[in-house]
mmCIF file with all atom_site columns, C-alpha atoms in Angstrom:
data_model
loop_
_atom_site.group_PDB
_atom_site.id
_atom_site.type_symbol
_atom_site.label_atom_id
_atom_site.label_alt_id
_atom_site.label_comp_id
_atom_site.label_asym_id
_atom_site.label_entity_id
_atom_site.label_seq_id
_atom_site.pdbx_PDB_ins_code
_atom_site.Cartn_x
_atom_site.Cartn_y
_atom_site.Cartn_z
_atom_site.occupancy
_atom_site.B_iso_or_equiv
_atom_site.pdbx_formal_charge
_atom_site.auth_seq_id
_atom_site.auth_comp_id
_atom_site.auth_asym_id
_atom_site.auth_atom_id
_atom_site.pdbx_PDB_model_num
ATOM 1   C CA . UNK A 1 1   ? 92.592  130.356 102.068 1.00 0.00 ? 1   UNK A CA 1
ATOM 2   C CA . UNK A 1 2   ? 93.700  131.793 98.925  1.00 0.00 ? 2   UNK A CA 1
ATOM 3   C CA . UNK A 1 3   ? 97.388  130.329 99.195  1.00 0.00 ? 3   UNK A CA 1
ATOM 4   C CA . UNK A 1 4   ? 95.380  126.913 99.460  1.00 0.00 ? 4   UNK A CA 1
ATOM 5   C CA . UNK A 1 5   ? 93.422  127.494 96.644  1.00 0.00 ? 5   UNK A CA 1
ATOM 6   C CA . UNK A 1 6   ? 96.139  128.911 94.119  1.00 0.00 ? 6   UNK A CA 1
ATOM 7   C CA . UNK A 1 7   ? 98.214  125.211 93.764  1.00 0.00 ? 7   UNK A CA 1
ATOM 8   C CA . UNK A 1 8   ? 97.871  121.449 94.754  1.00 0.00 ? 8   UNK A CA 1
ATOM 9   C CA . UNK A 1 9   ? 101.404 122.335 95.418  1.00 0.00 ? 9   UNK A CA 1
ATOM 10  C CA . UNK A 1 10  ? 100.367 125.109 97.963  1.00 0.00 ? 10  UNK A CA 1
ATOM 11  C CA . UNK A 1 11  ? 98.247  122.652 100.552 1.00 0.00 ? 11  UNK A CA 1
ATOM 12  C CA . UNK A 1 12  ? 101.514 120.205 100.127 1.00 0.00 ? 12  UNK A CA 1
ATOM 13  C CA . UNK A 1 13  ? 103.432 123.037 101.343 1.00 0.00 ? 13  UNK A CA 1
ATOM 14  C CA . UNK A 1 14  ? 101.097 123.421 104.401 1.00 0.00 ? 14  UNK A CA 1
ATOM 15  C CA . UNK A 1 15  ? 100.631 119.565 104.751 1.00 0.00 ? 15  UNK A CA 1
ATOM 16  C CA . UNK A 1 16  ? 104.581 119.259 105.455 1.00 0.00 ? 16  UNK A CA 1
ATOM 17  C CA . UNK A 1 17  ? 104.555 122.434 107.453 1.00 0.00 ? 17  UNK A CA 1
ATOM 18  C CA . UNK A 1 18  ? 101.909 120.775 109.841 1.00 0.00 ? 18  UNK A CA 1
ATOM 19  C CA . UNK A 1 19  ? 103.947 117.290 109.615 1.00 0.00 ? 19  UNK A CA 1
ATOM 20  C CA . UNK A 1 20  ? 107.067 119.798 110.483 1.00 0.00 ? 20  UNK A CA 1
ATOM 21  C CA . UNK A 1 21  ? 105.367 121.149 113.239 1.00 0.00 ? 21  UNK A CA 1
ATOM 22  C CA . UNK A 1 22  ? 103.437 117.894 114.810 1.00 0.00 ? 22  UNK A CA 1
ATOM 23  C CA . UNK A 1 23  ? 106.495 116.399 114.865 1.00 0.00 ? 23  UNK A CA 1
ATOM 24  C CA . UNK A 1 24  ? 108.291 119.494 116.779 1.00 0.00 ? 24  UNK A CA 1
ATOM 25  C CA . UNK A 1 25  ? 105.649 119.097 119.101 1.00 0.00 ? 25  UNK A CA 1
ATOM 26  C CA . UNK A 1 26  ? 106.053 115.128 119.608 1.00 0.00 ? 26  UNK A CA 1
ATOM 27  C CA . UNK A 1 27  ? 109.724 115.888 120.463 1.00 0.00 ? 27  UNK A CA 1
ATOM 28  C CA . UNK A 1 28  ? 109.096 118.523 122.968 1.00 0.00 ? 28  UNK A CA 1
ATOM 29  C CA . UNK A 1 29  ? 106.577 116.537 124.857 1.00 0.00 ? 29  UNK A CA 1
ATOM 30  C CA . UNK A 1 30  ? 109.047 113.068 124.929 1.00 0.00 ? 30  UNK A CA 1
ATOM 31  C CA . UNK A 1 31  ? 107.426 111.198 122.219 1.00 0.00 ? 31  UNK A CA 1
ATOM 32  C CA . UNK A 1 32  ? 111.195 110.315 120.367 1.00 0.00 ? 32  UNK A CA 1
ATOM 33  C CA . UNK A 1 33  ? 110.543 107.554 118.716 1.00 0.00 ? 33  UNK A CA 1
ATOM 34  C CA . UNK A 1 34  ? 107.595 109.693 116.350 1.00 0.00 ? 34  UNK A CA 1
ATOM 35  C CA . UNK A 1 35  ? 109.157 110.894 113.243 1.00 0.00 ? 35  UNK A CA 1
ATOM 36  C CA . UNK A 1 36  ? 107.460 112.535 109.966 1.00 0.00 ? 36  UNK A CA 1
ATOM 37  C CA . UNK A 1 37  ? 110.274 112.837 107.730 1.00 0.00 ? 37  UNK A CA 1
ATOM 38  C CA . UNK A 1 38  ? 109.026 110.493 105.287 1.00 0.00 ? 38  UNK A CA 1
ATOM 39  C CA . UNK A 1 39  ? 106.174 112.630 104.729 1.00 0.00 ? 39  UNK A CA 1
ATOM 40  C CA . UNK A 1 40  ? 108.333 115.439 102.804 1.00 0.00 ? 40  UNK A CA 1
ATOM 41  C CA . UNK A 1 41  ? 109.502 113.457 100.125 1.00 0.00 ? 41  UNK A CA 1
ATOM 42  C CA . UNK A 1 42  ? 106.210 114.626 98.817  1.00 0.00 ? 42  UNK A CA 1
ATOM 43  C CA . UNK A 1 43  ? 107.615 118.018 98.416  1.00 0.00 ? 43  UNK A CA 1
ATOM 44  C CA . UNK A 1 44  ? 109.462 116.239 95.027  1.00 0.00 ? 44  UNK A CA 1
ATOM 45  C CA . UNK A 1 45  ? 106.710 116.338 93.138  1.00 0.00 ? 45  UNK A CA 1
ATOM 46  C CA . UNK A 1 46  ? 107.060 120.133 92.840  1.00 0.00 ? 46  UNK A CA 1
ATOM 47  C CA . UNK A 1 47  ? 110.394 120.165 91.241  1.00 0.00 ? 47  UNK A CA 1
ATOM 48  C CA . UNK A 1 48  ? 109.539 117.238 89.251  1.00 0.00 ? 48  UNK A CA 1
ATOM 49  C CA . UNK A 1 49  ? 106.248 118.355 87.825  1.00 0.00 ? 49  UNK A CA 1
ATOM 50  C CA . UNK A 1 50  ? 108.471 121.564 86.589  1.00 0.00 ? 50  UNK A CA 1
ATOM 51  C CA . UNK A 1 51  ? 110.507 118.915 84.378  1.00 0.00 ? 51  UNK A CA 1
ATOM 52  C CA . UNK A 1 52  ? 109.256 118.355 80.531  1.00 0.00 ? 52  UNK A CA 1
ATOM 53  C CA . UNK A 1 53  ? 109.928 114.857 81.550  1.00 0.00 ? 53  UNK A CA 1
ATOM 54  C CA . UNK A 1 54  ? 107.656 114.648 84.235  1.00 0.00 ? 54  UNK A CA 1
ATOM 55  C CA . UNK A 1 55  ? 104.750 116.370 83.399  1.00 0.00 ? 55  UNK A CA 1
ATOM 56  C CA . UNK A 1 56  ? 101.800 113.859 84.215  1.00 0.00 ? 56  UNK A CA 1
ATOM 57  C CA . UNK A 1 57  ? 102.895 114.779 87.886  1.00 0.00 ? 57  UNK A CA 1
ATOM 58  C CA . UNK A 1 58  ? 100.057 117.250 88.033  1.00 0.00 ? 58  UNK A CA 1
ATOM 59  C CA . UNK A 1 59  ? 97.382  114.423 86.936  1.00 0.00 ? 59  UNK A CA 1
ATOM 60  C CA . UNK A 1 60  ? 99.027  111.916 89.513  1.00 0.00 ? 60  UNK A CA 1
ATOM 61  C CA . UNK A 1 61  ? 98.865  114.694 92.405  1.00 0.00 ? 61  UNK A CA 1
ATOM 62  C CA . UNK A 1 62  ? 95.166  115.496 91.074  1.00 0.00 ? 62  UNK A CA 1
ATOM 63  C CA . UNK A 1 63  ? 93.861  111.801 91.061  1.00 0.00 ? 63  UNK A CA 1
ATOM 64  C CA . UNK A 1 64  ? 95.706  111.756 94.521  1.00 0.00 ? 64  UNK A CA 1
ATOM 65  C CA . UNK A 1 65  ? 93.520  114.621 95.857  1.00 0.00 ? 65  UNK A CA 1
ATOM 66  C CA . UNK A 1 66  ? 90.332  112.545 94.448  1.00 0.00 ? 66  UNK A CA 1
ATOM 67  C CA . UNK A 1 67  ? 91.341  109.648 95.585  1.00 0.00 ? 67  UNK A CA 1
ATOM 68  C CA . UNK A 1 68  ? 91.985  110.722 98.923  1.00 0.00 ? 68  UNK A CA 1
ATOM 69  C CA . UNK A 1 69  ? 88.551  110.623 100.854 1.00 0.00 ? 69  UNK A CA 1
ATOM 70  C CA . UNK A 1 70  ? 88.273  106.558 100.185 1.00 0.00 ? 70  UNK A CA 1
ATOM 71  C CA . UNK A 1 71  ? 91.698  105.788 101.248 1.00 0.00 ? 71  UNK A CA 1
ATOM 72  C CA . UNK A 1 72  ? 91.179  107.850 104.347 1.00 0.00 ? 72  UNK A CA 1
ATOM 73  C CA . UNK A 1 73  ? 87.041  105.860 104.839 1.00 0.00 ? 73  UNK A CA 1
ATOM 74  C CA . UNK A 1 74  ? 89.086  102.618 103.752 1.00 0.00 ? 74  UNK A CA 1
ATOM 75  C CA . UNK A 1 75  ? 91.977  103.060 106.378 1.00 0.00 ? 75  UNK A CA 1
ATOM 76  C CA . UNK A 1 76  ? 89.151  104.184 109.035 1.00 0.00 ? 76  UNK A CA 1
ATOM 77  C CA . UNK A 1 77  ? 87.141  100.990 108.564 1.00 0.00 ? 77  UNK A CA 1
ATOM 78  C CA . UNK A 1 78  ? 90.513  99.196  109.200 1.00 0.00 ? 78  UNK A CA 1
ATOM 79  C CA . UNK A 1 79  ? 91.652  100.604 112.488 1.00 0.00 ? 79  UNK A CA 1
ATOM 80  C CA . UNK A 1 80  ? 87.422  100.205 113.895 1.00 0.00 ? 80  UNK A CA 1
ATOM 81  C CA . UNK A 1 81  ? 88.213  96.308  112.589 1.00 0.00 ? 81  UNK A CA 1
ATOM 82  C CA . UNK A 1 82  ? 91.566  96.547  114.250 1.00 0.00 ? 82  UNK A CA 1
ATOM 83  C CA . UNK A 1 83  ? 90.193  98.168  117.688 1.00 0.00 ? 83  UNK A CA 1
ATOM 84  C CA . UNK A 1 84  ? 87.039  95.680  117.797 1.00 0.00 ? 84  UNK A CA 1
ATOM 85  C CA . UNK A 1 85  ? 88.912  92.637  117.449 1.00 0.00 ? 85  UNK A CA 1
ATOM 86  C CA . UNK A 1 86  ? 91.700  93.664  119.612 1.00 0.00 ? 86  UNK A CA 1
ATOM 87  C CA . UNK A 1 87  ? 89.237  94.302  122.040 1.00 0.00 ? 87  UNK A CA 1
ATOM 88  C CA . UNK A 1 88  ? 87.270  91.197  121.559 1.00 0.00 ? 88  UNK A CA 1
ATOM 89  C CA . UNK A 1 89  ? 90.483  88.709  121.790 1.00 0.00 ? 89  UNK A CA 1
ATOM 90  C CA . UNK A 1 90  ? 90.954  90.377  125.408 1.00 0.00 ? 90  UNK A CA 1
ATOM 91  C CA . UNK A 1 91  ? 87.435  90.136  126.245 1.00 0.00 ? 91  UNK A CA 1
ATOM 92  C CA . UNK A 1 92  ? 88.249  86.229  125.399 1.00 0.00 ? 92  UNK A CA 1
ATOM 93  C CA . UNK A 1 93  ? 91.983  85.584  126.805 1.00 0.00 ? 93  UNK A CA 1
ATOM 94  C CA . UNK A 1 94  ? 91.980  87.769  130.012 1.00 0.00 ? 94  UNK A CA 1
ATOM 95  C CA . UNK A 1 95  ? 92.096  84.707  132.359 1.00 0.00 ? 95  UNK A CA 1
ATOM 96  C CA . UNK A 1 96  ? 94.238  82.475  129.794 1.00 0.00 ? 96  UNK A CA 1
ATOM 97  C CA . UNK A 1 97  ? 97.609  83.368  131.551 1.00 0.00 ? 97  UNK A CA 1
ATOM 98  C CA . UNK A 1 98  ? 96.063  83.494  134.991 1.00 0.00 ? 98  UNK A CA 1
ATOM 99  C CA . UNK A 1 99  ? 97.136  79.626  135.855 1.00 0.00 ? 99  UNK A CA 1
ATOM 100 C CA . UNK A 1 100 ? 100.915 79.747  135.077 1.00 0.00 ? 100 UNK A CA 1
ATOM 101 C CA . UNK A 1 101 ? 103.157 80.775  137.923 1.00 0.00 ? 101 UNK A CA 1
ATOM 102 C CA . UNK A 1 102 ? 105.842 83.345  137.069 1.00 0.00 ? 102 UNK A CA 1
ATOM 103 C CA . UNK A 1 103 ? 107.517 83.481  140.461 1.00 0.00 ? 103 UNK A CA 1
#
């Protein structure tokens, strides 16, 4: 835990490690089409925030951090919506298709 707590830049490190590695793992077990890549474009920010030119990177990654426990309750409240209405149109158009004949 004291890599983690050193740098912002250390638990990005360990946050594209893990994306690294779930992704290693979706291969080996057949899931192709899965891919994390995006996610280490993240790993930027620690070059950039090196630059003279760049160096409000450090505020953006901090206000990130802070920010990040409401985008993750915000995005959680989305997929319960998502699942409950998903659910709820099936509950109401199971027997819709039941009359058409698809021989």
């Amino acid at each position: 835990t004291a890599y983690l707590n050193g740098s912002y830049f250390h638990v990005l490190d360990v946050t594209c490690l893990i994306f690294g590695v779930i992704e290693w793992l979706s291969r080996q077990f057949g899931f192709v089409g899965l891919t994390l890549r995006p996610f280490r474009l993240i790993r930027i920010f620690r070059a950039a925030a090196r630059l003279e030119a760049f160096a409000g990177i450090k505020n953006i990654m901090l206000a990130m951090r802070i920010g990040s426990q409401q985008l993750i309750t915000a995005l959680g409240l989305l997929f319960a919506m998502l699942c409950a209405f998903s659910i709820g149109g099936q509950a109401i158009f199971q027997n819709s298709f039941a009359r058409r004949c698809v021989t």
